[in-house]
PDB file of C-alpha atoms in Angstrom:
ATOM      1  CA  UNK A   1     -25.539  38.271-122.823  1.00 62.00           C
ATOM      2  CA  UNK A   2     -23.797  39.193-125.924  1.00 64.00           C
ATOM      3  CA  UNK A   3     -20.858  40.540-124.000  1.00 58.00           C
ATOM      4  CA  UNK A   4     -20.670  37.409-121.867  1.00 59.00           C
ATOM      5  CA  UNK A   5     -20.337  35.352-125.312  1.00 61.00           C
ATOM      6  CA  UNK A   6     -18.182  37.545-126.925  1.00 58.00           C
ATOM      7  CA  UNK A   7     -16.019  37.469-123.970  1.00 58.00           C
ATOM      8  CA  UNK A   8     -15.804  34.116-123.593  1.00 67.00           C
ATOM      9  CA  UNK A   9     -14.930  33.776-127.237  1.00 62.00           C
ATOM     10  CA  UNK A  10     -11.677  35.719-127.119  1.00 61.00           C
ATOM     11  CA  UNK A  11     -10.704  34.074-123.546  1.00 63.00           C
ATOM     12  CA  UNK A  12     -10.637  31.177-125.444  1.00 63.00           C
ATOM     13  CA  UNK A  13      -8.535  32.265-128.367  1.00 66.00           C
ATOM     14  CA  UNK A  14      -6.157  33.659-126.294  1.00 61.00           C
ATOM     15  CA  UNK A  15      -6.241  31.192-124.020  1.00 63.00           C
ATOM     16  CA  UNK A  16      -5.440  28.390-127.054  1.00 59.00           C
ATOM     17  CA  UNK A  17      -3.027  30.625-129.219  1.00 59.00           C
ATOM     18  CA  UNK A  18       0.044  28.792-127.116  1.00 58.00           C
ATOM     19  CA  UNK A  19      -0.881  25.679-127.942  1.00 58.00           C
ATOM     20  CA  UNK A  20      -1.552  26.637-131.607  1.00 53.00           C
ATOM     21  CA  UNK A  21       2.014  28.284-131.651  1.00 53.00           C
ATOM     22  CA  UNK A  22       3.439  24.642-130.568  1.00 53.00           C
ATOM     23  CA  UNK A  23       2.303  23.119-134.151  1.00 53.00           C
ATOM     24  CA  UNK A  24       4.059  25.709-136.411  1.00 55.00           C
ATOM     25  CA  UNK A  25       6.839  24.558-138.158  1.00 57.00           C
ATOM     26  CA  UNK A  26      10.460  25.071-136.618  1.00 60.00           C
ATOM     27  CA  UNK A  27      12.869  27.737-137.939  1.00 60.00           C
ATOM     28  CA  UNK A  28      14.960  26.201-140.446  1.00 63.00           C
ATOM     29  CA  UNK A  29      18.448  25.625-139.486  1.00 63.00           C
ATOM     30  CA  UNK A  30      21.099  28.803-140.583  1.00 71.00           C
ATOM     31  CA  UNK A  31      23.839  27.716-143.076  1.00 78.00           C
ATOM     32  CA  UNK A  32      26.953  28.538-142.977  1.00 73.00           C
ATOM     33  CA  UNK A  33      28.773  29.285-146.318  1.00 87.00           C
ATOM     34  CA  UNK A  34      32.131  28.431-146.403  1.00 89.00           C
ATOM     35  CA  UNK A  35      33.692  31.772-146.078  1.00 91.00           C
ATOM     36  CA  UNK A  36      32.531  32.007-142.668  1.00 90.00           C
ATOM     37  CA  UNK A  37      34.156  29.087-141.790  1.00 90.00           C
ATOM     38  CA  UNK A  38      37.290  30.125-143.158  1.00 93.00           C
ATOM     39  CA  UNK A  39      37.130  32.909-141.421  1.00 92.00           C
ATOM     40  CA  UNK A  40      35.966  31.206-138.357  1.00 92.00           C
ATOM     41  CA  UNK A  41      39.152  28.974-138.564  1.00 93.00           C
ATOM     42  CA  UNK A  42      41.206  32.023-139.147  1.00 94.00           C
ATOM     43  CA  UNK A  43      39.912  34.080-136.040  1.00 93.00           C
ATOM     44  CA  UNK A  44      40.582  30.937-133.724  1.00 94.00           C
ATOM     45  CA  UNK A  45      44.067  30.444-135.673  1.00 94.00           C
ATOM     46  CA  UNK A  46      45.485  33.575-134.342  1.00 94.00           C
ATOM     47  CA  UNK A  47      43.885  33.816-130.975  1.00 94.00           C
ATOM     48  CA  UNK A  48      45.954  30.345-130.635  1.00 95.00           C
ATOM     49  CA  UNK A  49      49.090  31.839-131.691  1.00 96.00           C
ATOM     50  CA  UNK A  50      48.561  34.622-129.077  1.00 95.00           C
ATOM     51  CA  UNK A  51      48.038  32.428-126.320  1.00 94.00           C
ATOM     52  CA  UNK A  52      50.713  30.197-126.891  1.00 96.00           C
ATOM     53  CA  UNK A  53      52.581  33.323-127.450  1.00 96.00           C
ATOM     54  CA  UNK A  54      51.753  34.733-124.451  1.00 95.00           C
ATOM     55  CA  UNK A  55      52.371  31.681-122.301  1.00 95.00           C
ATOM     56  CA  UNK A  56      55.950  30.797-123.925  1.00 96.00           C
ATOM     57  CA  UNK A  57      57.182  34.717-123.148  1.00 96.00           C
ATOM     58  CA  UNK A  58      55.497  33.821-119.534  1.00 95.00           C
ATOM     59  CA  UNK A  59      57.205  31.433-118.957  1.00 95.00           C
ATOM     60  CA  UNK A  60      60.739  32.894-120.463  1.00 96.00           C
ATOM     61  CA  UNK A  61      60.312  35.911-117.915  1.00 96.00           C
ATOM     62  CA  UNK A  62      59.614  33.782-115.011  1.00 95.00           C
ATOM     63  CA  UNK A  63      62.526  31.466-115.726  1.00 95.00           C
ATOM     64  CA  UNK A  64      64.612  34.696-115.410  1.00 95.00           C
ATOM     65  CA  UNK A  65      63.636  35.498-111.592  1.00 94.00           C
ATOM     66  CA  UNK A  66      66.812  35.458-109.620  1.00 95.00           C
ATOM     67  CA  UNK A  67      66.027  38.070-106.497  1.00 94.00           C
ATOM     68  CA  UNK A  68      63.393  40.688-106.112  1.00 93.00           C
ATOM     69  CA  UNK A  69      64.572  42.857-108.490  1.00 95.00           C
ATOM     70  CA  UNK A  70      64.391  40.345-111.322  1.00 94.00           C
ATOM     71  CA  UNK A  71      60.874  38.939-109.704  1.00 94.00           C
ATOM     72  CA  UNK A  72      59.375  42.437-109.703  1.00 94.00           C
ATOM     73  CA  UNK A  73      60.474  43.137-113.945  1.00 95.00           C
ATOM     74  CA  UNK A  74      58.877  39.295-114.635  1.00 95.00           C
ATOM     75  CA  UNK A  75      55.403  40.904-112.615  1.00 94.00           C
ATOM     76  CA  UNK A  76      55.291  43.851-115.095  1.00 94.00           C
ATOM     77  CA  UNK A  77      55.998  41.401-117.691  1.00 94.00           C
ATOM     78  CA  UNK A  78      53.654  39.486-117.501  1.00 94.00           C
ATOM     79  CA  UNK A  79      51.192  41.754-116.304  1.00 92.00           C
ATOM     80  CA  UNK A  80      51.917  43.882-120.124  1.00 91.00           C
ATOM     81  CA  UNK A  81      50.678  40.975-121.664  1.00 90.00           C
ATOM     82  CA  UNK A  82      47.695  39.492-120.084  1.00 88.00           C
ATOM     83  CA  UNK A  83      46.782  43.468-119.840  1.00 83.00           C
ATOM     84  CA  UNK A  84      46.223  43.244-115.766  1.00 79.00           C
ATOM     85  CA  UNK A  85      47.729  46.630-115.005  1.00 67.00           C
ATOM     86  CA  UNK A  86      46.624  49.509-116.974  1.00 60.00           C
ATOM     87  CA  UNK A  87      49.464  48.944-119.202  1.00 52.00           C
ATOM     88  CA  UNK A  88      47.568  47.805-122.476  1.00 53.00           C
ATOM     89  CA  UNK A  89      48.992  48.896-126.118  1.00 60.00           C
ATOM     90  CA  UNK A  90      47.679  52.093-126.429  1.00 65.00           C
ATOM     91  CA  UNK A  91      46.665  52.569-129.859  1.00 66.00           C
ATOM     92  CA  UNK A  92      44.917  56.053-131.680  1.00 67.00           C
ATOM     93  CA  UNK A  93      41.689  54.709-130.703  1.00 67.00           C
ATOM     94  CA  UNK A  94      42.672  54.398-127.364  1.00 65.00           C
ATOM     95  CA  UNK A  95      43.791  51.314-125.122  1.00 61.00           C
ATOM     96  CA  UNK A  96      43.857  48.283-126.761  1.00 60.00           C
ATOM     97  CA  UNK A  97      41.963  45.376-125.215  1.00 62.00           C
ATOM     98  CA  UNK A  98      43.120  41.658-124.578  1.00 65.00           C
ATOM     99  CA  UNK A  99      41.129  39.463-127.424  1.00 67.00           C
ATOM    100  CA  UNK A 100      38.412  38.158-126.262  1.00 80.00           C
ATOM    101  CA  UNK A 101      38.406  33.945-126.365  1.00 84.00           C
ATOM    102  CA  UNK A 102      35.928  32.887-129.657  1.00 82.00           C
ATOM    103  CA  UNK A 103      33.416  30.585-128.761  1.00 87.00           C
ATOM    104  CA  UNK A 104      33.686  28.434-131.812  1.00 89.00           C
ATOM    105  CA  UNK A 105      33.852  24.934-132.449  1.00 91.00           C
ATOM    106  CA  UNK A 106      36.982  25.070-134.464  1.00 92.00           C
ATOM    107  CA  UNK A 107      39.305  26.784-131.330  1.00 93.00           C
ATOM    108  CA  UNK A 108      37.929  23.978-129.297  1.00 94.00           C
ATOM    109  CA  UNK A 109      39.119  21.261-131.888  1.00 94.00           C
ATOM    110  CA  UNK A 110      42.374  23.438-132.289  1.00 94.00           C
ATOM    111  CA  UNK A 111      42.874  23.097-128.169  1.00 94.00           C
ATOM    112  CA  UNK A 112      42.305  19.608-127.910  1.00 96.00           C
ATOM    113  CA  UNK A 113      44.270  18.930-130.881  1.00 96.00           C
ATOM    114  CA  UNK A 114      47.284  21.035-129.077  1.00 96.00           C
ATOM    115  CA  UNK A 115      46.537  19.811-125.496  1.00 96.00           C
ATOM    116  CA  UNK A 116      50.102  18.609-125.122  1.00 96.00           C
ATOM    117  CA  UNK A 117      51.639  21.664-125.603  1.00 96.00           C
ATOM    118  CA  UNK A 118      49.266  23.844-123.870  1.00 95.00           C
ATOM    119  CA  UNK A 119      50.211  21.107-120.651  1.00 96.00           C
ATOM    120  CA  UNK A 120      53.744  21.613-121.624  1.00 96.00           C
ATOM    121  CA  UNK A 121      53.811  25.329-120.762  1.00 96.00           C
ATOM    122  CA  UNK A 122      51.208  24.790-117.752  1.00 95.00           C
ATOM    123  CA  UNK A 123      53.730  22.461-116.557  1.00 96.00           C
ATOM    124  CA  UNK A 124      56.756  25.027-117.418  1.00 95.00           C
ATOM    125  CA  UNK A 125      55.030  27.732-115.280  1.00 95.00           C
ATOM    126  CA  UNK A 126      53.962  25.991-112.000  1.00 96.00           C
ATOM    127  CA  UNK A 127      57.378  24.291-112.029  1.00 96.00           C
ATOM    128  CA  UNK A 128      58.906  28.245-112.233  1.00 95.00           C
ATOM    129  CA  UNK A 129      55.960  29.264-109.616  1.00 95.00           C
ATOM    130  CA  UNK A 130      56.953  26.332-107.286  1.00 95.00           C
ATOM    131  CA  UNK A 131      61.023  27.622-107.340  1.00 95.00           C
ATOM    132  CA  UNK A 132      60.124  31.380-106.922  1.00 94.00           C
ATOM    133  CA  UNK A 133      57.781  30.524-104.067  1.00 93.00           C
ATOM    134  CA  UNK A 134      60.584  27.994-102.566  1.00 94.00           C
ATOM    135  CA  UNK A 135      63.393  31.037-102.813  1.00 92.00           C
ATOM    136  CA  UNK A 136      60.482  33.315-101.162  1.00 92.00           C
ATOM    137  CA  UNK A 137      60.533  35.838-103.929  1.00 92.00           C
ATOM    138  CA  UNK A 138      56.551  35.528-104.719  1.00 92.00           C
ATOM    139  CA  UNK A 139      54.468  38.447-104.225  1.00 92.00           C
ATOM    140  CA  UNK A 140      50.905  39.070-105.055  1.00 92.00           C
ATOM    141  CA  UNK A 141      51.121  40.918-107.809  1.00 92.00           C
ATOM    142  CA  UNK A 142      53.399  38.254-109.128  1.00 93.00           C
ATOM    143  CA  UNK A 143      51.250  35.663-107.909  1.00 93.00           C
ATOM    144  CA  UNK A 144      47.984  37.378-109.566  1.00 93.00           C
ATOM    145  CA  UNK A 145      50.139  37.020-112.986  1.00 92.00           C
ATOM    146  CA  UNK A 146      50.982  33.369-112.740  1.00 92.00           C
ATOM    147  CA  UNK A 147      47.660  32.561-112.002  1.00 92.00           C
ATOM    148  CA  UNK A 148      46.534  34.768-115.524  1.00 91.00           C
ATOM    149  CA  UNK A 149      49.603  32.802-117.105  1.00 91.00           C
ATOM    150  CA  UNK A 150      48.789  29.458-116.091  1.00 90.00           C
ATOM    151  CA  UNK A 151      44.895  29.797-117.634  1.00 86.00           C
TER     152      UNK A 151
END
């Protein structure tokens, strides 16, 4: 009998634990220091600058496409920019990877503030894509590169 009472007591205790856990106070919100905010803004600005530079250089490379040879050269240039064809920059530590997009509010604000500039560059890329496609110079590699540049 004692065994049964002890077993039922333990069962009730473990059954009530999740209910008791809900009554606990939530963890306090993390405070972000001013230095962390500045570093976040700096990272966002560096990523944005690189992003825009790649778009501008891609548009410039596409404008130079006049024949099959220049189309191949543009595809090579854009694939090097975006690291598509194992042609990333080699450093002492190995091959440099493409910078990852930081997930931060600072970057979201920066992109929203400069949306017109981004749209303008995307329009240039799309215009050149249509021109190249009409001239029947589009290759699979170049198409992949243009898709990456227009993201």
